JSON list of C-alpha atoms and ligand atoms in Angstrom, two decimals:
[
{"chain": "A", "resi": 18, "resn": "MET", "atom": "CA", "xyz": [-20.99, 77.49, -54.21]},
{"chain": "A", "resi": 19, "resn": "LEU", "atom": "CA", "xyz": [-21.27, 76.17, -57.69]},
{"chain": "A", "resi": 20, "resn": "ASP", "atom": "CA", "xyz": [-19.47, 74.37, -60.41]},
{"chain": "A", "resi": 21, "resn": "SER", "atom": "CA", "xyz": [-19.03, 76.39, -63.61]},
{"chain": "A", "resi": 22, "resn": "PHE", "atom": "CA", "xyz": [-18.27, 75.88, -67.32]},
{"chain": "A", "resi": 23, "resn": "LYS", "atom": "CA", "xyz": [-14.93, 77.58, -66.81]},
{"chain": "A", "resi": 24, "resn": "TYR", "atom": "CA", "xyz": [-13.87, 75.02, -64.22]},
{"chain": "A", "resi": 25, "resn": "LEU", "atom": "CA", "xyz": [-15.47, 72.13, -66.07]},
{"chain": "A", "resi": 26, "resn": "GLY", "atom": "CA", "xyz": [-13.28, 73.02, -69.06]},
{"chain": "A", "resi": 27, "resn": "LYS", "atom": "CA", "xyz": [-10.15, 73.19, -66.90]},
{"chain": "A", "resi": 28, "resn": "ARG", "atom": "CA", "xyz": [-11.06, 69.86, -65.33]},
{"chain": "A", "resi": 29, "resn": "MET", "atom": "CA", "xyz": [-11.44, 68.18, -68.71]},
{"chain": "A", "resi": 30, "resn": "GLN", "atom": "CA", "xyz": [-8.00, 69.51, -69.70]},
{"chain": "A", "resi": 31, "resn": "MET", "atom": "CA", "xyz": [-6.53, 68.12, -66.49]},
{"chain": "A", "resi": 32, "resn": "VAL", "atom": "CA", "xyz": [-8.11, 64.72, -67.18]},
{"chain": "A", "resi": 33, "resn": "LYS", "atom": "CA", "xyz": [-6.62, 64.75, -70.68]},
{"chain": "A", "resi": 34, "resn": "PHE", "atom": "CA", "xyz": [-3.21, 65.44, -69.18]},
{"chain": "A", "resi": 35, "resn": "LEU", "atom": "CA", "xyz": [-3.62, 62.73, -66.52]},
{"chain": "A", "resi": 36, "resn": "ARG", "atom": "CA", "xyz": [-4.27, 60.29, -69.38]},
{"chain": "A", "resi": 37, "resn": "THR", "atom": "CA", "xyz": [-0.86, 61.14, -70.86]},
{"chain": "A", "resi": 38, "resn": "GLN", "atom": "CA", "xyz": [0.73, 60.51, -67.44]},
{"chain": "A", "resi": 39, "resn": "GLY", "atom": "CA", "xyz": [-0.37, 56.88, -67.20]},
{"chain": "A", "resi": 40, "resn": "ILE", "atom": "CA", "xyz": [-3.82, 57.18, -65.68]},
{"chain": "A", "resi": 41, "resn": "HIS", "atom": "CA", "xyz": [-5.77, 54.94, -68.03]},
{"chain": "A", "resi": 42, "resn": "ASN", "atom": "CA", "xyz": [-8.72, 53.73, -65.99]},
{"chain": "A", "resi": 43, "resn": "GLU", "atom": "CA", "xyz": [-11.65, 55.49, -67.65]},
{"chain": "A", "resi": 44, "resn": "LYS", "atom": "CA", "xyz": [-13.91, 55.09, -64.61]},
{"chain": "A", "resi": 45, "resn": "VAL", "atom": "CA", "xyz": [-11.31, 56.79, -62.40]},
{"chain": "A", "resi": 46, "resn": "LEU", "atom": "CA", "xyz": [-10.85, 59.57, -64.99]},
{"chain": "A", "resi": 47, "resn": "GLY", "atom": "CA", "xyz": [-14.64, 59.90, -65.20]},
{"chain": "A", "resi": 48, "resn": "ALA", "atom": "CA", "xyz": [-14.89, 60.30, -61.42]},
{"chain": "A", "resi": 49, "resn": "ILE", "atom": "CA", "xyz": [-12.15, 62.96, -61.45]},
{"chain": "A", "resi": 50, "resn": "SER", "atom": "CA", "xyz": [-13.90, 64.81, -64.25]},
{"chain": "A", "resi": 51, "resn": "ARG", "atom": "CA", "xyz": [-17.07, 65.03, -62.14]},
{"chain": "A", "resi": 52, "resn": "VAL", "atom": "CA", "xyz": [-15.67, 66.24, -58.79]},
{"chain": "A", "resi": 53, "resn": "PRO", "atom": "CA", "xyz": [-15.33, 70.06, -58.56]},
{"chain": "A", "resi": 54, "resn": "ARG", "atom": "CA", "xyz": [-11.86, 70.13, -56.95]},
{"chain": "A", "resi": 55, "resn": "HIS", "atom": "CA", "xyz": [-11.88, 73.95, -56.73]},
{"chain": "A", "resi": 56, "resn": "LEU", "atom": "CA", "xyz": [-14.64, 73.74, -54.12]},
{"chain": "A", "resi": 57, "resn": "PHE", "atom": "CA", "xyz": [-12.41, 71.68, -51.81]},
{"chain": "A", "resi": 58, "resn": "ILE", "atom": "CA", "xyz": [-9.79, 74.40, -51.44]},
{"chain": "A", "resi": 59, "resn": "ASP", "atom": "CA", "xyz": [-9.72, 77.99, -50.23]},
{"chain": "A", "resi": 60, "resn": "SER", "atom": "CA", "xyz": [-11.31, 80.30, -52.82]},
{"chain": "A", "resi": 61, "resn": "ALA", "atom": "CA", "xyz": [-8.09, 82.37, -52.91]},
{"chain": "A", "resi": 62, "resn": "LEU", "atom": "CA", "xyz": [-6.32, 79.31, -54.33]},
{"chain": "A", "resi": 63, "resn": "GLU", "atom": "CA", "xyz": [-9.06, 78.28, -56.78]},
{"chain": "A", "resi": 64, "resn": "ASN", "atom": "CA", "xyz": [-6.82, 78.99, -59.76]},
{"chain": "A", "resi": 65, "resn": "HIS", "atom": "CA", "xyz": [-4.52, 76.16, -58.63]},
{"chain": "A", "resi": 66, "resn": "ALA", "atom": "CA", "xyz": [-7.33, 73.62, -58.50]},
{"chain": "A", "resi": 67, "resn": "TYR", "atom": "CA", "xyz": [-6.72, 72.02, -61.89]},
{"chain": "A", "resi": 68, "resn": "VAL", "atom": "CA", "xyz": [-2.97, 71.93, -62.18]},
{"chain": "A", "resi": 69, "resn": "LEU", "atom": "CA", "xyz": [-1.00, 68.90, -61.08]},
{"chain": "A", "resi": 70, "resn": "LYS", "atom": "CA", "xyz": [0.16, 70.09, -57.69]},
{"chain": "A", "resi": 71, "resn": "ALA", "atom": "CA", "xyz": [-0.72, 69.71, -54.03]},
{"chain": "A", "resi": 72, "resn": "VAL", "atom": "CA", "xyz": [-2.65, 72.61, -52.50]},
{"chain": "A", "resi": 73, "resn": "PRO", "atom": "CA", "xyz": [-2.52, 73.72, -48.84]},
{"chain": "A", "resi": 74, "resn": "ILE", "atom": "CA", "xyz": [-5.72, 73.26, -46.86]},
{"chain": "A", "resi": 75, "resn": "ALA", "atom": "CA", "xyz": [-6.40, 74.08, -43.18]},
{"chain": "A", "resi": 76, "resn": "ALA", "atom": "CA", "xyz": [-4.40, 72.78, -40.19]},
{"chain": "A", "resi": 77, "resn": "GLU", "atom": "CA", "xyz": [-1.11, 72.79, -42.15]},
{"chain": "A", "resi": 78, "resn": "GLN", "atom": "CA", "xyz": [-2.27, 69.89, -44.31]},
{"chain": "A", "resi": 79, "resn": "THR", "atom": "CA", "xyz": [-2.41, 69.53, -48.08]},
{"chain": "A", "resi": 80, "resn": "LEU", "atom": "CA", "xyz": [-4.85, 68.27, -50.64]},
{"chain": "A", "resi": 81, "resn": "SER", "atom": "CA", "xyz": [-2.73, 65.78, -52.60]},
{"chain": "A", "resi": 82, "resn": "ASN", "atom": "CA", "xyz": [-1.66, 66.43, -56.19]},
{"chain": "A", "resi": 83, "resn": "PRO", "atom": "CA", "xyz": [-4.51, 65.30, -58.52]},
{"chain": "A", "resi": 84, "resn": "TYR", "atom": "CA", "xyz": [-2.06, 62.89, -60.16]},
{"chain": "A", "resi": 85, "resn": "THR", "atom": "CA", "xyz": [-1.45, 61.23, -56.77]},
{"chain": "A", "resi": 86, "resn": "VAL", "atom": "CA", "xyz": [-5.20, 61.03, -56.07]},
{"chain": "A", "resi": 87, "resn": "ALA", "atom": "CA", "xyz": [-5.76, 59.50, -59.52]},
{"chain": "A", "resi": 88, "resn": "LEU", "atom": "CA", "xyz": [-2.86, 57.07, -59.13]},
{"chain": "A", "resi": 89, "resn": "GLN", "atom": "CA", "xyz": [-3.85, 55.84, -55.67]},
{"chain": "A", "resi": 90, "resn": "THR", "atom": "CA", "xyz": [-7.45, 55.49, -56.82]},
{"chain": "A", "resi": 91, "resn": "GLN", "atom": "CA", "xyz": [-6.40, 53.61, -59.93]},
{"chain": "A", "resi": 92, "resn": "LEU", "atom": "CA", "xyz": [-4.20, 51.31, -57.84]},
{"chain": "A", "resi": 93, "resn": "ILE", "atom": "CA", "xyz": [-6.98, 50.25, -55.47]},
{"chain": "A", "resi": 94, "resn": "TYR", "atom": "CA", "xyz": [-9.67, 50.62, -58.12]},
{"chain": "A", "resi": 95, "resn": "PRO", "atom": "CA", "xyz": [-12.71, 50.73, -55.85]},
{"chain": "A", "resi": 96, "resn": "LYS", "atom": "CA", "xyz": [-15.68, 49.05, -57.47]},
{"chain": "A", "resi": 97, "resn": "GLU", "atom": "CA", "xyz": [-19.35, 49.69, -56.91]},
{"chain": "A", "resi": 98, "resn": "GLU", "atom": "CA", "xyz": [-20.58, 48.58, -53.50]},
{"chain": "A", "resi": 99, "resn": "GLU", "atom": "CA", "xyz": [-17.07, 47.75, -52.23]},
{"chain": "A", "resi": 100, "resn": "LYS", "atom": "CA", "xyz": [-16.33, 48.84, -48.66]},
{"chain": "A", "resi": 101, "resn": "ILE", "atom": "CA", "xyz": [-13.41, 51.26, -48.67]},
{"chain": "A", "resi": 102, "resn": "LEU", "atom": "CA", "xyz": [-11.62, 52.72, -45.66]},
{"chain": "A", "resi": 103, "resn": "GLU", "atom": "CA", "xyz": [-9.82, 56.01, -46.25]},
{"chain": "A", "resi": 104, "resn": "ILE", "atom": "CA", "xyz": [-7.25, 57.30, -43.74]},
{"chain": "A", "resi": 105, "resn": "GLY", "atom": "CA", "xyz": [-6.89, 61.09, -43.83]},
{"chain": "A", "resi": 106, "resn": "THR", "atom": "CA", "xyz": [-10.15, 62.72, -44.98]},
{"chain": "A", "resi": 107, "resn": "GLY", "atom": "CA", "xyz": [-8.43, 66.11, -45.24]},
{"chain": "A", "resi": 108, "resn": "SER", "atom": "CA", "xyz": [-10.47, 68.31, -47.57]},
{"chain": "A", "resi": 109, "resn": "GLY", "atom": "CA", "xyz": [-12.82, 65.44, -48.50]},
{"chain": "A", "resi": 110, "resn": "TYR", "atom": "CA", "xyz": [-11.74, 65.49, -52.16]},
{"chain": "A", "resi": 111, "resn": "GLN", "atom": "CA", "xyz": [-10.43, 61.92, -52.30]},
{"chain": "A", "resi": 112, "resn": "THR", "atom": "CA", "xyz": [-13.57, 60.82, -50.42]},
{"chain": "A", "resi": 113, "resn": "ALA", "atom": "CA", "xyz": [-15.71, 62.40, -53.15]},
{"chain": "A", "resi": 114, "resn": "VAL", "atom": "CA", "xyz": [-13.71, 60.67, -55.90]},
{"chain": "A", "resi": 115, "resn": "LEU", "atom": "CA", "xyz": [-14.24, 57.30, -54.18]},
{"chain": "A", "resi": 116, "resn": "LEU", "atom": "CA", "xyz": [-17.96, 58.00, -53.80]},
{"chain": "A", "resi": 117, "resn": "GLU", "atom": "CA", "xyz": [-18.21, 58.89, -57.50]},
{"chain": "A", "resi": 118, "resn": "LEU", "atom": "CA", "xyz": [-17.06, 55.31, -58.20]},
{"chain": "A", "resi": 119, "resn": "GLY", "atom": "CA", "xyz": [-20.06, 53.99, -56.26]},
{"chain": "A", "resi": 120, "resn": "SER", "atom": "CA", "xyz": [-18.16, 52.51, -53.34]},
{"chain": "A", "resi": 121, "resn": "LYS", "atom": "CA", "xyz": [-19.19, 52.61, -49.69]},
{"chain": "A", "resi": 122, "resn": "VAL", "atom": "CA", "xyz": [-16.71, 54.94, -48.06]},
{"chain": "A", "resi": 123, "resn": "TYR", "atom": "CA", "xyz": [-15.61, 55.04, -44.42]},
{"chain": "A", "resi": 124, "resn": "THR", "atom": "CA", "xyz": [-13.14, 57.80, -43.67]},
{"chain": "A", "resi": 125, "resn": "ILE", "atom": "CA", "xyz": [-11.06, 58.93, -40.67]},
{"chain": "A", "resi": 126, "resn": "GLU", "atom": "CA", "xyz": [-9.51, 62.34, -39.93]},
{"chain": "A", "resi": 127, "resn": "ARG", "atom": "CA", "xyz": [-7.50, 63.20, -36.82]},
{"chain": "A", "resi": 128, "resn": "GLN", "atom": "CA", "xyz": [-7.78, 67.02, -37.05]},
{"chain": "A", "resi": 129, "resn": "LYS", "atom": "CA", "xyz": [-11.07, 68.34, -35.74]},
{"chain": "A", "resi": 130, "resn": "GLU", "atom": "CA", "xyz": [-11.06, 71.40, -38.01]},
{"chain": "A", "resi": 131, "resn": "LEU", "atom": "CA", "xyz": [-10.69, 69.28, -41.14]},
{"chain": "A", "resi": 132, "resn": "PHE", "atom": "CA", "xyz": [-13.16, 66.69, -39.88]},
{"chain": "A", "resi": 133, "resn": "ASP", "atom": "CA", "xyz": [-15.82, 69.40, -39.34]},
{"chain": "A", "resi": 134, "resn": "ARG", "atom": "CA", "xyz": [-15.16, 71.23, -42.60]},
{"chain": "A", "resi": 135, "resn": "SER", "atom": "CA", "xyz": [-15.11, 68.16, -44.81]},
{"chain": "A", "resi": 136, "resn": "LYS", "atom": "CA", "xyz": [-18.27, 66.82, -43.19]},
{"chain": "A", "resi": 137, "resn": "GLN", "atom": "CA", "xyz": [-20.12, 70.04, -43.96]},
{"chain": "A", "resi": 138, "resn": "LEU", "atom": "CA", "xyz": [-18.76, 70.37, -47.48]},
{"chain": "A", "resi": 139, "resn": "LEU", "atom": "CA", "xyz": [-19.43, 66.78, -48.56]},
{"chain": "A", "resi": 140, "resn": "LYS", "atom": "CA", "xyz": [-23.01, 67.11, -47.37]},
{"chain": "A", "resi": 141, "resn": "LYS", "atom": "CA", "xyz": [-23.44, 70.40, -49.21]},
{"chain": "A", "resi": 142, "resn": "LEU", "atom": "CA", "xyz": [-22.22, 68.75, -52.42]},
{"chain": "A", "resi": 143, "resn": "SER", "atom": "CA", "xyz": [-24.48, 65.71, -51.85]},
{"chain": "A", "resi": 144, "resn": "TYR", "atom": "CA", "xyz": [-21.67, 63.25, -51.20]},
{"chain": "A", "resi": 145, "resn": "TYR", "atom": "CA", "xyz": [-22.60, 60.76, -48.52]},
{"chain": "A", "resi": 146, "resn": "PRO", "atom": "CA", "xyz": [-19.86, 58.60, -47.00]},
{"chain": "A", "resi": 147, "resn": "LYS", "atom": "CA", "xyz": [-21.19, 55.69, -44.92]},
{"chain": "A", "resi": 148, "resn": "TYR", "atom": "CA", "xyz": [-19.26, 56.97, -41.92]},
{"chain": "A", "resi": 149, "resn": "GLN", "atom": "CA", "xyz": [-16.98, 59.91, -41.17]},
{"chain": "A", "resi": 150, "resn": "SER", "atom": "CA", "xyz": [-14.87, 59.46, -38.06]},
{"chain": "A", "resi": 151, "resn": "PHE", "atom": "CA", "xyz": [-12.90, 61.96, -35.97]},
{"chain": "A", "resi": 152, "resn": "GLY", "atom": "CA", "xyz": [-10.24, 59.58, -34.75]},
{"chain": "A", "resi": 153, "resn": "ASP", "atom": "CA", "xyz": [-6.86, 57.94, -35.18]},
{"chain": "A", "resi": 154, "resn": "GLY", "atom": "CA", "xyz": [-6.25, 56.28, -38.53]},
{"chain": "A", "resi": 155, "resn": "PHE", "atom": "CA", "xyz": [-3.60, 53.96, -37.06]},
{"chain": "A", "resi": 156, "resn": "LYS", "atom": "CA", "xyz": [-6.47, 52.17, -35.30]},
{"chain": "A", "resi": 157, "resn": "GLY", "atom": "CA", "xyz": [-8.76, 51.98, -38.33]},
{"chain": "A", "resi": 158, "resn": "LEU", "atom": "CA", "xyz": [-12.46, 51.34, -37.74]},
{"chain": "A", "resi": 159, "resn": "PRO", "atom": "CA", "xyz": [-12.76, 47.88, -36.17]},
{"chain": "A", "resi": 160, "resn": "ALA", "atom": "CA", "xyz": [-16.53, 48.26, -35.71]},
{"chain": "A", "resi": 161, "resn": "PHE", "atom": "CA", "xyz": [-17.01, 48.41, -39.50]},
{"chain": "A", "resi": 162, "resn": "ALA", "atom": "CA", "xyz": [-14.26, 45.96, -40.56]},
{"chain": "A", "resi": 163, "resn": "PRO", "atom": "CA", "xyz": [-13.48, 44.05, -42.68]},
{"chain": "A", "resi": 164, "resn": "PHE", "atom": "CA", "xyz": [-12.89, 46.33, -45.68]},
{"chain": "A", "resi": 165, "resn": "ASP", "atom": "CA", "xyz": [-12.36, 45.34, -49.31]},
{"chain": "A", "resi": 166, "resn": "LYS", "atom": "CA", "xyz": [-9.74, 48.04, -49.73]},
{"chain": "A", "resi": 167, "resn": "ILE", "atom": "CA", "xyz": [-7.91, 50.61, -47.60]},
{"chain": "A", "resi": 168, "resn": "ILE", "atom": "CA", "xyz": [-6.38, 53.82, -48.94]},
{"chain": "A", "resi": 169, "resn": "VAL", "atom": "CA", "xyz": [-4.00, 55.80, -46.74]},
{"chain": "A", "resi": 170, "resn": "THR", "atom": "CA", "xyz": [-3.42, 59.41, -47.80]},
{"chain": "A", "resi": 171, "resn": "ALA", "atom": "CA", "xyz": [-0.65, 60.33, -45.32]},
{"chain": "A", "resi": 172, "resn": "ALA", "atom": "CA", "xyz": [2.79, 58.73, -44.98]},
{"chain": "A", "resi": 173, "resn": "ALA", "atom": "CA", "xyz": [2.93, 56.12, -42.22]},
{"chain": "A", "resi": 174, "resn": "PRO", "atom": "CA", "xyz": [6.22, 55.32, -40.43]},
{"chain": "A", "resi": 175, "resn": "PHE", "atom": "CA", "xyz": [5.31, 51.59, -40.73]},
{"chain": "A", "resi": 176, "resn": "ILE", "atom": "CA", "xyz": [2.41, 49.49, -41.98]},
{"chain": "A", "resi": 177, "resn": "PRO", "atom": "CA", "xyz": [-0.13, 49.69, -39.13]},
{"chain": "A", "resi": 178, "resn": "ARG", "atom": "CA", "xyz": [-1.04, 46.21, -37.88]},
{"chain": "A", "resi": 179, "resn": "ASP", "atom": "CA", "xyz": [-4.66, 47.19, -37.10]},
{"chain": "A", "resi": 180, "resn": "LEU", "atom": "CA", "xyz": [-5.20, 48.29, -40.69]},
{"chain": "A", "resi": 181, "resn": "LYS", "atom": "CA", "xyz": [-3.74, 45.08, -42.07]},
{"chain": "A", "resi": 182, "resn": "GLU", "atom": "CA", "xyz": [-6.05, 43.08, -39.83]},
{"chain": "A", "resi": 183, "resn": "GLN", "atom": "CA", "xyz": [-9.10, 45.07, -40.96]},
{"chain": "A", "resi": 184, "resn": "LEU", "atom": "CA", "xyz": [-8.58, 44.02, -44.59]},
{"chain": "A", "resi": 185, "resn": "LYS", "atom": "CA", "xyz": [-10.73, 41.25, -46.00]},
{"chain": "A", "resi": 186, "resn": "ILE", "atom": "CA", "xyz": [-8.88, 38.13, -47.10]},
{"chain": "A", "resi": 187, "resn": "GLY", "atom": "CA", "xyz": [-8.17, 38.96, -50.73]},
{"chain": "A", "resi": 188, "resn": "GLY", "atom": "CA", "xyz": [-8.40, 42.68, -49.96]},
{"chain": "A", "resi": 189, "resn": "LEU", "atom": "CA", "xyz": [-5.77, 45.28, -50.65]},
{"chain": "A", "resi": 190, "resn": "MET", "atom": "CA", "xyz": [-4.34, 48.42, -49.12]},
{"chain": "A", "resi": 191, "resn": "ILE", "atom": "CA", "xyz": [-2.38, 51.24, -50.72]},
{"chain": "A", "resi": 192, "resn": "ILE", "atom": "CA", "xyz": [-0.17, 53.18, -48.34]},
{"chain": "A", "resi": 193, "resn": "PRO", "atom": "CA", "xyz": [2.84, 55.50, -48.53]},
{"chain": "A", "resi": 194, "resn": "VAL", "atom": "CA", "xyz": [5.42, 54.31, -46.00]},
{"chain": "A", "resi": 195, "resn": "GLY", "atom": "CA", "xyz": [8.47, 56.16, -44.73]},
{"chain": "A", "resi": 196, "resn": "LYS", "atom": "CA", "xyz": [9.56, 58.84, -42.31]},
{"chain": "A", "resi": 197, "resn": "ARG", "atom": "CA", "xyz": [11.09, 61.53, -44.43]},
{"chain": "A", "resi": 198, "resn": "ASP", "atom": "CA", "xyz": [9.94, 62.69, -47.85]},
{"chain": "A", "resi": 199, "resn": "LYS", "atom": "CA", "xyz": [12.78, 61.19, -49.80]},
{"chain": "A", "resi": 200, "resn": "GLU", "atom": "CA", "xyz": [12.49, 57.81, -48.14]},
{"chain": "A", "resi": 201, "resn": "GLN", "atom": "CA", "xyz": [8.78, 57.38, -48.72]},
{"chain": "A", "resi": 202, "resn": "GLN", "atom": "CA", "xyz": [7.66, 54.47, -50.85]},
{"chain": "A", "resi": 203, "resn": "MET", "atom": "CA", "xyz": [4.18, 53.74, -52.12]},
{"chain": "A", "resi": 204, "resn": "LYS", "atom": "CA", "xyz": [3.31, 50.21, -51.06]},
{"chain": "A", "resi": 205, "resn": "MET", "atom": "CA", "xyz": [0.52, 47.83, -51.93]},
{"chain": "A", "resi": 206, "resn": "ILE", "atom": "CA", "xyz": [-0.44, 45.19, -49.37]},
{"chain": "A", "resi": 207, "resn": "LEU", "atom": "CA", "xyz": [-2.41, 42.15, -50.50]},
{"chain": "A", "resi": 208, "resn": "ARG", "atom": "CA", "xyz": [-3.96, 40.14, -47.69]},
{"chain": "A", "resi": 209, "resn": "GLU", "atom": "CA", "xyz": [-3.61, 36.55, -48.82]},
{"chain": "A", "resi": 210, "resn": "ASP", "atom": "CA", "xyz": [-4.93, 34.72, -45.75]},
{"chain": "A", "resi": 211, "resn": "GLU", "atom": "CA", "xyz": [-5.21, 35.10, -41.95]},
{"chain": "A", "resi": 212, "resn": "GLU", "atom": "CA", "xyz": [-1.45, 35.16, -41.43]},
{"chain": "A", "resi": 213, "resn": "CYS", "atom": "CA", "xyz": [0.08, 36.16, -44.73]},
{"chain": "A", "resi": 214, "resn": "SER", "atom": "CA", "xyz": [0.11, 39.33, -46.73]},
{"chain": "A", "resi": 215, "resn": "LYS", "atom": "CA", "xyz": [2.24, 40.26, -49.69]},
{"chain": "A", "resi": 216, "resn": "VAL", "atom": "CA", "xyz": [3.89, 43.71, -49.80]},
{"chain": "A", "resi": 217, "resn": "ILE", "atom": "CA", "xyz": [4.75, 45.25, -53.16]},
{"chain": "A", "resi": 218, "resn": "SER", "atom": "CA", "xyz": [6.79, 48.46, -53.48]},
{"chain": "A", "resi": 219, "resn": "LEU", "atom": "CA", "xyz": [5.55, 50.79, -56.20]},
{"chain": "A", "resi": 220, "resn": "GLY", "atom": "CA", "xyz": [8.10, 53.59, -56.16]},
{"chain": "A", "resi": 221, "resn": "LYS", "atom": "CA", "xyz": [8.66, 56.94, -54.51]},
{"chain": "A", "resi": 222, "resn": "ALA", "atom": "CA", "xyz": [5.95, 58.92, -52.75]},
{"chain": "A", "resi": 223, "resn": "ASN", "atom": "CA", "xyz": [5.68, 62.35, -51.15]},
{"chain": "A", "resi": 224, "resn": "PHE", "atom": "CA", "xyz": [2.97, 62.77, -48.51]},
{"chain": "A", "resi": 225, "resn": "VAL", "atom": "CA", "xyz": [2.44, 64.70, -45.28]},
{"chain": "A", "resi": 226, "resn": "PRO", "atom": "CA", "xyz": [3.19, 62.46, -42.27]},
{"chain": "A", "resi": 227, "resn": "MET", "atom": "CA", "xyz": [0.57, 60.30, -40.64]},
{"chain": "A", "resi": 228, "resn": "LEU", "atom": "CA", "xyz": [0.52, 61.27, -36.96]},
{"chain": "A", "resi": 229, "resn": "GLU", "atom": "CA", "xyz": [-0.83, 59.36, -33.99]},
{"chain": "A", "resi": 230, "resn": "LYS", "atom": "CA", "xyz": [-3.81, 60.31, -31.80]},
{"chain": "A", "resi": 231, "resn": "ARG", "atom": "CA", "xyz": [-6.61, 62.65, -32.75]},
{"chain": "A", "resi": 232, "resn": "GLN", "atom": "CA", "xyz": [-6.15, 66.35, -32.25]},
{"chain": "A", "resi": 233, "resn": "SER", "atom": "CA", "xyz": [-8.88, 68.85, -31.35]},
{"chain": "B", "resi": 24, "resn": "SAH", "atom": "N1", "xyz": [-7.31, 62.67, -48.71]},
{"chain": "B", "resi": 24, "resn": "SAH", "atom": "C1", "xyz": [-7.03, 64.06, -48.39]},
{"chain": "B", "resi": 24, "resn": "SAH", "atom": "C2", "xyz": [-5.54, 64.31, -48.31]},
{"chain": "B", "resi": 24, "resn": "SAH", "atom": "C3", "xyz": [-5.24, 64.96, -47.03]},
{"chain": "B", "resi": 24, "resn": "SAH", "atom": "S1", "xyz": [-3.55, 65.03, -46.53]},
{"chain": "B", "resi": 24, "resn": "SAH", "atom": "C4", "xyz": [-7.71, 65.01, -49.38]},
{"chain": "B", "resi": 24, "resn": "SAH", "atom": "O1", "xyz": [-8.26, 64.52, -50.38]},
{"chain": "B", "resi": 24, "resn": "SAH", "atom": "O2", "xyz": [-7.74, 66.20, -49.13]},
{"chain": "B", "resi": 24, "resn": "SAH", "atom": "C5", "xyz": [-3.51, 63.79, -45.26]},
{"chain": "B", "resi": 24, "resn": "SAH", "atom": "C6", "xyz": [-4.55, 63.92, -44.15]},
{"chain": "B", "resi": 24, "resn": "SAH", "atom": "O3", "xyz": [-4.29, 62.86, -43.22]},
{"chain": "B", "resi": 24, "resn": "SAH", "atom": "C7", "xyz": [-4.50, 65.21, -43.35]},
{"chain": "B", "resi": 24, "resn": "SAH", "atom": "O4", "xyz": [-5.78, 65.78, -43.36]},
{"chain": "B", "resi": 24, "resn": "SAH", "atom": "C8", "xyz": [-4.11, 64.77, -41.95]},
{"chain": "B", "resi": 24, "resn": "SAH", "atom": "O5", "xyz": [-4.68, 65.55, -40.91]},
{"chain": "B", "resi": 24, "resn": "SAH", "atom": "C9", "xyz": [-4.61, 63.33, -41.93]},
{"chain": "B", "resi": 24, "resn": "SAH", "atom": "N2", "xyz": [-3.99, 62.45, -40.95]},
{"chain": "B", "resi": 24, "resn": "SAH", "atom": "C10", "xyz": [-2.70, 62.42, -40.54]},
{"chain": "B", "resi": 24, "resn": "SAH", "atom": "N3", "xyz": [-2.51, 61.46, -39.61]},
{"chain": "B", "resi": 24, "resn": "SAH", "atom": "C11", "xyz": [-3.73, 60.86, -39.43]},
{"chain": "B", "resi": 24, "resn": "SAH", "atom": "C12", "xyz": [-4.19, 59.80, -38.59]},
{"chain": "B", "resi": 24, "resn": "SAH", "atom": "N4", "xyz": [-3.41, 59.15, -37.75]},
{"chain": "B", "resi": 24, "resn": "SAH", "atom": "N5", "xyz": [-5.50, 59.45, -38.67]},
{"chain": "B", "resi": 24, "resn": "SAH", "atom": "C13", "xyz": [-6.34, 60.09, -39.53]},
{"chain": "B", "resi": 24, "resn": "SAH", "atom": "N6", "xyz": [-5.96, 61.10, -40.34]},
{"chain": "B", "resi": 24, "resn": "SAH", "atom": "C14", "xyz": [-4.67, 61.48, -40.29]}
]
C-alpha cells in the first residue's frame, strides 16, 4: 500500500483545480496535496480518487467530494495544536487532512465496519488521532470537551445541542443541516458566550444523513 508518482501528479492537478474553485488557504491545499486519497477508497475505484466527486465507501456511505473536504476544512481552518472534534470518521480521509494541519483530532463514527477500517488504515499510514470513538456523534465526546472547533461530515436534521455545548467559548462548528438533499444548508456556528451562539448560513450542501445511535 503505497503512494506513487502517478497519484502524486494527479493530486497536484486536483489541488491546482481546487485553487480555481475558491480554495485559497495554502496550508489546507498543502495538507490535501500530502494525503493519498486513493488509499482511502476501494482499489477498484482508485481512478476516481482525484476527481472532484464523492466516492462510495463501505456501509453505504460516501467519502465526500474533495472540494467539500477542502471547503469545510478551509471554513474551520484548524490550526496547530487546536482540539478538533470530527463527526463521521467514514474512510478516515478528512481525519488525515486535519492531522496534516497539526491539530489534535477526536473523531466519532457510528458504523462499526467503518470505525474498524479507518482505525486500521490511519495507523498503517502513520496518522494518529488523539481518540477514535465508535459512538453517536449527536452526543459528541463530553469527556474530552471543550473543543476549539467541530466539523460534522454528515447532514444533521438540526444543530445538536450537545455539540454546541462542547464548543469552547469563541469556538466554531461547521455543519450541514437539513433533512433532504435539496434542503441542506452548510451552517457555521460561533459560540459567543455560555448562552449565545451565532448561526451563519453558507449555502447549499449535499451530504449523507447523520443518523442516531451507533450501529454494529
Ligand atoms: N469524513 C468522512 C465522510 C464520511 S460520510 C470521510 O472523510 O470519509 C459521513 C459519515 O458519517 C459516515 O461514515 C456515517 O456512517 C457517519 N455518521 C452518520 N451519522 C453519524 C453519527 N450520528 N455519529 C457518528 N457518525 C455518523
